[in-house]
Amino acid sequence: MTAPAIVLVADGPDDSAVNDSLAGITRSLQAFRPDLRIHLARLGGVSPSLPSVIDRLVSDDVGEVVLVPLDLVSAAEHVSEYDDFPHSPDIHVVVSRPVGPASEVLNILDERVREALHRGGALEIDGLVLAAPAGADVRGTSLLARRARQWSTHHRLPVQLAVDEGDGRSTATAVASLRAQGRRHIAVGSLYLTPTPAYQAHLQGAMRAGAIAVTAPIGDTAHLRLLILARYAFGAMELLDGTPTQLPVEDLDDDA
């Protein structure tokens, strides 16, 4: 029996930069795991829609699929969002936990901060902002705060958490808060998957407020690929026994 297919489910506008970034993530994952059938589906009326992707899999006689939400800020299952999702009874669909604010994202942000500092010719920082888009669930919000504390402890620097509504104000306020504390070399880690308009507003807000470096969106990274595959593997376990599997609370805390 073949392994279940993976469908990466992503939100975001029908924008060329966003589309290219998501396509790159999908291609990279397919190259990394050529043994798996991997597709991308878009929400919000953007093509390819989830129903069309599932219909294509059914027509190719695929019997099982795991949906992996590419959501970096929520931590709980997205099953309720797909309760009304119509699909053929010939395919078994399960929804994994979203990628979420896993501890591994701090490794990605460290890499992105180094890249941003190198581009700007900066040598040191004395403050950090962890910026994320709004829309997290309760568990995700708690984990975002936890990641900010972990980042602060790791670098022994003050870290401000900014949850932006899409206008860049929260990021700008976080940078201004650090500057009010006397910090002048502030880098902003962007927990945005792709260069959406919300990311661009956050970038502009950070620079206007005086940040010396703002990271690029997460995009395609080895860490992200491994997180996606971990979520897929956990979802595939549910297909094996047909019963939902719940992570213990301590595992959710660590988000391994």
PDB file of N, CA, C and O in Angstrom, residues 66-71 74-79 95-100 102 143 227-228 231-232 234-235 245-248 251-256:
ATOM      1  N   VAL A  66      -3.147  13.306   3.951  1.00  0.00           N
ATOM      2  CA  VAL A  66      -2.998  14.089   5.180  1.00  0.00           C
ATOM      3  C   VAL A  66      -2.878  15.556   4.788  1.00  0.00           C
ATOM      4  O   VAL A  66      -2.007  15.923   3.991  1.00  0.00           O
ATOM      5  N   LEU A  67      -3.771  16.375   5.332  1.00  0.00           N
ATOM      6  CA  LEU A  67      -3.699  17.816   5.115  1.00  0.00           C
ATOM      7  C   LEU A  67      -2.813  18.423   6.194  1.00  0.00           C
ATOM      8  O   LEU A  67      -3.026  18.187   7.383  1.00  0.00           O
ATOM      9  N   VAL A  68      -1.810  19.196   5.785  1.00  0.00           N
ATOM     10  CA  VAL A  68      -0.903  19.852   6.732  1.00  0.00           C
ATOM     11  C   VAL A  68      -1.070  21.363   6.600  1.00  0.00           C
ATOM     12  O   VAL A  68      -0.624  21.946   5.614  1.00  0.00           O
ATOM     13  N   PRO A  69      -1.729  22.014   7.554  1.00  0.00           N
ATOM     14  CA  PRO A  69      -1.902  23.470   7.486  1.00  0.00           C
ATOM     15  C   PRO A  69      -0.561  24.189   7.675  1.00  0.00           C
ATOM     16  O   PRO A  69       0.138  23.970   8.675  1.00  0.00           O
ATOM     17  N   LEU A  70      -0.217  25.058   6.735  1.00  0.00           N
ATOM     18  CA  LEU A  70       1.018  25.840   6.837  1.00  0.00           C
ATOM     19  C   LEU A  70       0.741  27.115   7.631  1.00  0.00           C
ATOM     20  O   LEU A  70       0.868  28.241   7.135  1.00  0.00           O
ATOM     21  N   ASP A  71       0.374  26.921   8.861  1.00  0.00           N
ATOM     22  CA  ASP A  71       0.032  28.001   9.782  1.00  0.00           C
ATOM     23  C   ASP A  71       1.112  28.030  10.852  1.00  0.00           C
ATOM     24  O   ASP A  71       1.282  27.067  11.592  1.00  0.00           O
ATOM     25  N   SER A  74      -0.716  29.105  14.935  1.00  0.00           N
ATOM     26  CA  SER A  74      -1.702  28.308  15.680  1.00  0.00           C
ATOM     27  C   SER A  74      -1.122  26.947  16.015  1.00  0.00           C
ATOM     28  O   SER A  74      -0.258  26.432  15.310  1.00  0.00           O
ATOM     29  N   ALA A  75      -1.620  26.368  17.108  1.00  0.00           N
ATOM     30  CA  ALA A  75      -1.066  25.094  17.566  1.00  0.00           C
ATOM     31  C   ALA A  75      -2.083  23.970  17.631  1.00  0.00           C
ATOM     32  O   ALA A  75      -1.720  22.800  17.611  1.00  0.00           O
ATOM     33  N   ALA A  76      -3.373  24.290  17.714  1.00  0.00           N
ATOM     34  CA  ALA A  76      -4.397  23.253  17.844  1.00  0.00           C
ATOM     35  C   ALA A  76      -4.814  22.733  16.479  1.00  0.00           C
ATOM     36  O   ALA A  76      -4.542  23.347  15.443  1.00  0.00           O
ATOM     37  N   GLU A  77      -5.493  21.585  16.499  1.00  0.00           N
ATOM     38  CA  GLU A  77      -5.960  20.991  15.263  1.00  0.00           C
ATOM     39  C   GLU A  77      -6.915  21.928  14.531  1.00  0.00           C
ATOM     40  O   GLU A  77      -7.680  22.664  15.143  1.00  0.00           O
ATOM     41  N   HIS A  78      -6.841  21.905  13.196  1.00  0.00           N
ATOM     42  CA  HIS A  78      -7.706  22.730  12.355  1.00  0.00           C
ATOM     43  C   HIS A  78      -8.913  21.953  11.841  1.00  0.00           C
ATOM     44  O   HIS A  78      -9.554  22.371  10.885  1.00  0.00           O
ATOM     45  N   VAL A  79      -9.217  20.834  12.479  1.00  0.00           N
ATOM     46  CA  VAL A  79     -10.260  19.953  11.938  1.00  0.00           C
ATOM     47  C   VAL A  79     -11.572  20.707  11.738  1.00  0.00           C
ATOM     48  O   VAL A  79     -12.268  20.517  10.732  1.00  0.00           O
ATOM     49  N   VAL A  95      -6.638  15.677   9.008  1.00  0.00           N
ATOM     50  CA  VAL A  95      -5.991  16.977   9.124  1.00  0.00           C
ATOM     51  C   VAL A  95      -4.985  16.921  10.262  1.00  0.00           C
ATOM     52  O   VAL A  95      -5.331  16.578  11.392  1.00  0.00           O
ATOM     53  N   SER A  96      -3.731  17.245   9.966  1.00  0.00           N
ATOM     54  CA  SER A  96      -2.707  17.250  11.007  1.00  0.00           C
ATOM     55  C   SER A  96      -2.783  18.529  11.828  1.00  0.00           C
ATOM     56  O   SER A  96      -3.486  19.481  11.466  1.00  0.00           O
ATOM     57  N   ARG A  97      -2.056  18.562  12.917  1.00  0.00           N
ATOM     58  CA  ARG A  97      -1.840  19.832  13.588  1.00  0.00           C
ATOM     59  C   ARG A  97      -1.094  20.761  12.648  1.00  0.00           C
ATOM     60  O   ARG A  97      -0.314  20.311  11.801  1.00  0.00           O
ATOM     61  N   PRO A  98      -1.316  22.069  12.769  1.00  0.00           N
ATOM     62  CA  PRO A  98      -0.553  23.006  11.935  1.00  0.00           C
ATOM     63  C   PRO A  98       0.923  22.981  12.297  1.00  0.00           C
ATOM     64  O   PRO A  98       1.306  22.470  13.361  1.00  0.00           O
ATOM     65  N   VAL A  99       1.741  23.530  11.419  1.00  0.00           N
ATOM     66  CA  VAL A  99       3.172  23.627  11.718  1.00  0.00           C
ATOM     67  C   VAL A  99       3.366  24.357  13.038  1.00  0.00           C
ATOM     68  O   VAL A  99       4.106  23.915  13.915  1.00  0.00           O
ATOM     69  N   GLY A 100       2.668  25.484  13.214  1.00  0.00           N
ATOM     70  CA  GLY A 100       2.642  26.177  14.495  1.00  0.00           C
ATOM     71  C   GLY A 100       3.964  26.814  14.896  1.00  0.00           C
ATOM     72  O   GLY A 100       4.982  26.667  14.214  1.00  0.00           O
ATOM     73  N   ALA A 102       6.542  26.133  16.544  1.00  0.00           N
ATOM     74  CA  ALA A 102       7.388  25.096  17.132  1.00  0.00           C
ATOM     75  C   ALA A 102       8.721  25.688  17.572  1.00  0.00           C
ATOM     76  O   ALA A 102       9.160  26.722  17.064  1.00  0.00           O
ATOM     77  N   LEU A 143       2.202  29.717  23.109  1.00  0.00           N
ATOM     78  CA  LEU A 143       3.502  29.244  22.627  1.00  0.00           C
ATOM     79  C   LEU A 143       4.338  30.379  22.058  1.00  0.00           C
ATOM     80  O   LEU A 143       5.562  30.384  22.191  1.00  0.00           O
ATOM     81  N   LEU A 227       9.637  19.925   9.897  1.00  0.00           N
ATOM     82  CA  LEU A 227       8.421  20.155  10.684  1.00  0.00           C
ATOM     83  C   LEU A 227       7.186  19.665   9.932  1.00  0.00           C
ATOM     84  O   LEU A 227       6.296  19.037  10.512  1.00  0.00           O
ATOM     85  N   ILE A 228       7.127  19.956   8.642  1.00  0.00           N
ATOM     86  CA  ILE A 228       5.997  19.500   7.827  1.00  0.00           C
ATOM     87  C   ILE A 228       5.918  17.980   7.840  1.00  0.00           C
ATOM     88  O   ILE A 228       4.844  17.391   8.028  1.00  0.00           O
ATOM     89  N   ARG A 231       4.586  16.652  11.138  1.00  0.00           N
ATOM     90  CA  ARG A 231       3.129  16.786  11.235  1.00  0.00           C
ATOM     91  C   ARG A 231       2.447  15.737  10.359  1.00  0.00           C
ATOM     92  O   ARG A 231       1.428  15.144  10.741  1.00  0.00           O
ATOM     93  N   TYR A 232       2.999  15.507   9.174  1.00  0.00           N
ATOM     94  CA  TYR A 232       2.447  14.498   8.262  1.00  0.00           C
ATOM     95  C   TYR A 232       2.511  13.109   8.884  1.00  0.00           C
ATOM     96  O   TYR A 232       1.530  12.356   8.857  1.00  0.00           O
ATOM     97  N   PHE A 234       2.599  12.223  11.976  1.00  0.00           N
ATOM     98  CA  PHE A 234       1.653  12.083  13.080  1.00  0.00           C
ATOM     99  C   PHE A 234       0.238  11.903  12.553  1.00  0.00           C
ATOM    100  O   PHE A 234      -0.546  11.100  13.061  1.00  0.00           O
ATOM    101  N   GLY A 235      -0.118  12.666  11.494  1.00  0.00           N
ATOM    102  CA  GLY A 235      -1.432  12.508  10.882  1.00  0.00           C
ATOM    103  C   GLY A 235      -1.600  11.140  10.242  1.00  0.00           C
ATOM    104  O   GLY A 235      -2.679  10.539  10.299  1.00  0.00           O
ATOM    105  N   THR A 245      -5.292  10.806  17.486  1.00  0.00           N
ATOM    106  CA  THR A 245      -4.218  10.667  18.448  1.00  0.00           C
ATOM    107  C   THR A 245      -3.909  12.030  19.035  1.00  0.00           C
ATOM    108  O   THR A 245      -3.766  12.991  18.312  1.00  0.00           O
ATOM    109  N   GLN A 246      -3.807  12.114  20.361  1.00  0.00           N
ATOM    110  CA  GLN A 246      -3.589  13.399  21.031  1.00  0.00           C
ATOM    111  C   GLN A 246      -2.204  13.424  21.657  1.00  0.00           C
ATOM    112  O   GLN A 246      -1.810  12.494  22.363  1.00  0.00           O
ATOM    113  N   LEU A 247      -1.434  14.488  21.367  1.00  0.00           N
ATOM    114  CA  LEU A 247      -0.142  14.638  22.014  1.00  0.00           C
ATOM    115  C   LEU A 247      -0.318  14.940  23.495  1.00  0.00           C
ATOM    116  O   LEU A 247      -1.205  15.688  23.871  1.00  0.00           O
ATOM    117  N   PRO A 248       0.544  14.385  24.354  1.00  0.00           N
ATOM    118  CA  PRO A 248       0.519  14.769  25.759  1.00  0.00           C
ATOM    119  C   PRO A 248       0.802  16.245  25.899  1.00  0.00           C
ATOM    120  O   PRO A 248       1.472  16.839  25.063  1.00  0.00           O
ATOM    121  N   ASP A 251       4.420  17.363  25.576  1.00  0.00           N
ATOM    122  CA  ASP A 251       4.952  17.392  24.220  1.00  0.00           C
ATOM    123  C   ASP A 251       4.509  18.649  23.495  1.00  0.00           C
ATOM    124  O   ASP A 251       5.234  19.232  22.710  1.00  0.00           O
ATOM    125  N   LEU A 252       3.277  19.086  23.758  1.00  0.00           N
ATOM    126  CA  LEU A 252       2.798  20.321  23.163  1.00  0.00           C
ATOM    127  C   LEU A 252       3.610  21.503  23.700  1.00  0.00           C
ATOM    128  O   LEU A 252       3.901  22.442  22.965  1.00  0.00           O
ATOM    129  N   ASP A 253       3.966  21.461  24.982  1.00  0.00           N
ATOM    130  CA  ASP A 253       4.764  22.547  25.545  1.00  0.00           C
ATOM    131  C   ASP A 253       6.096  22.657  24.843  1.00  0.00           C
ATOM    132  O   ASP A 253       6.556  23.738  24.510  1.00  0.00           O
ATOM    133  N   ASP A 254       6.733  21.517  24.635  1.00  0.00           N
ATOM    134  CA  ASP A 254       8.033  21.524  23.971  1.00  0.00           C
ATOM    135  C   ASP A 254       7.876  21.648  22.464  1.00  0.00           C
ATOM    136  O   ASP A 254       8.772  22.100  21.775  1.00  0.00           O
ATOM    137  N   ASP A 255       6.734  21.196  21.952  1.00  0.00           N
ATOM    138  CA  ASP A 255       6.425  21.232  20.522  1.00  0.00           C
ATOM    139  C   ASP A 255       7.528  20.589  19.715  1.00  0.00           C
ATOM    140  O   ASP A 255       8.049  21.137  18.765  1.00  0.00           O
ATOM    141  N   ALA A 256       7.921  19.418  20.139  1.00  0.00           N
ATOM    142  CA  ALA A 256       9.006  18.744  19.461  1.00  0.00           C
ATOM    143  C   ALA A 256       8.582  18.245  18.107  1.00  0.00           C
ATOM    144  O   ALA A 256       7.420  18.043  17.862  1.00  0.00           O
TER     145      ALA A 256
END
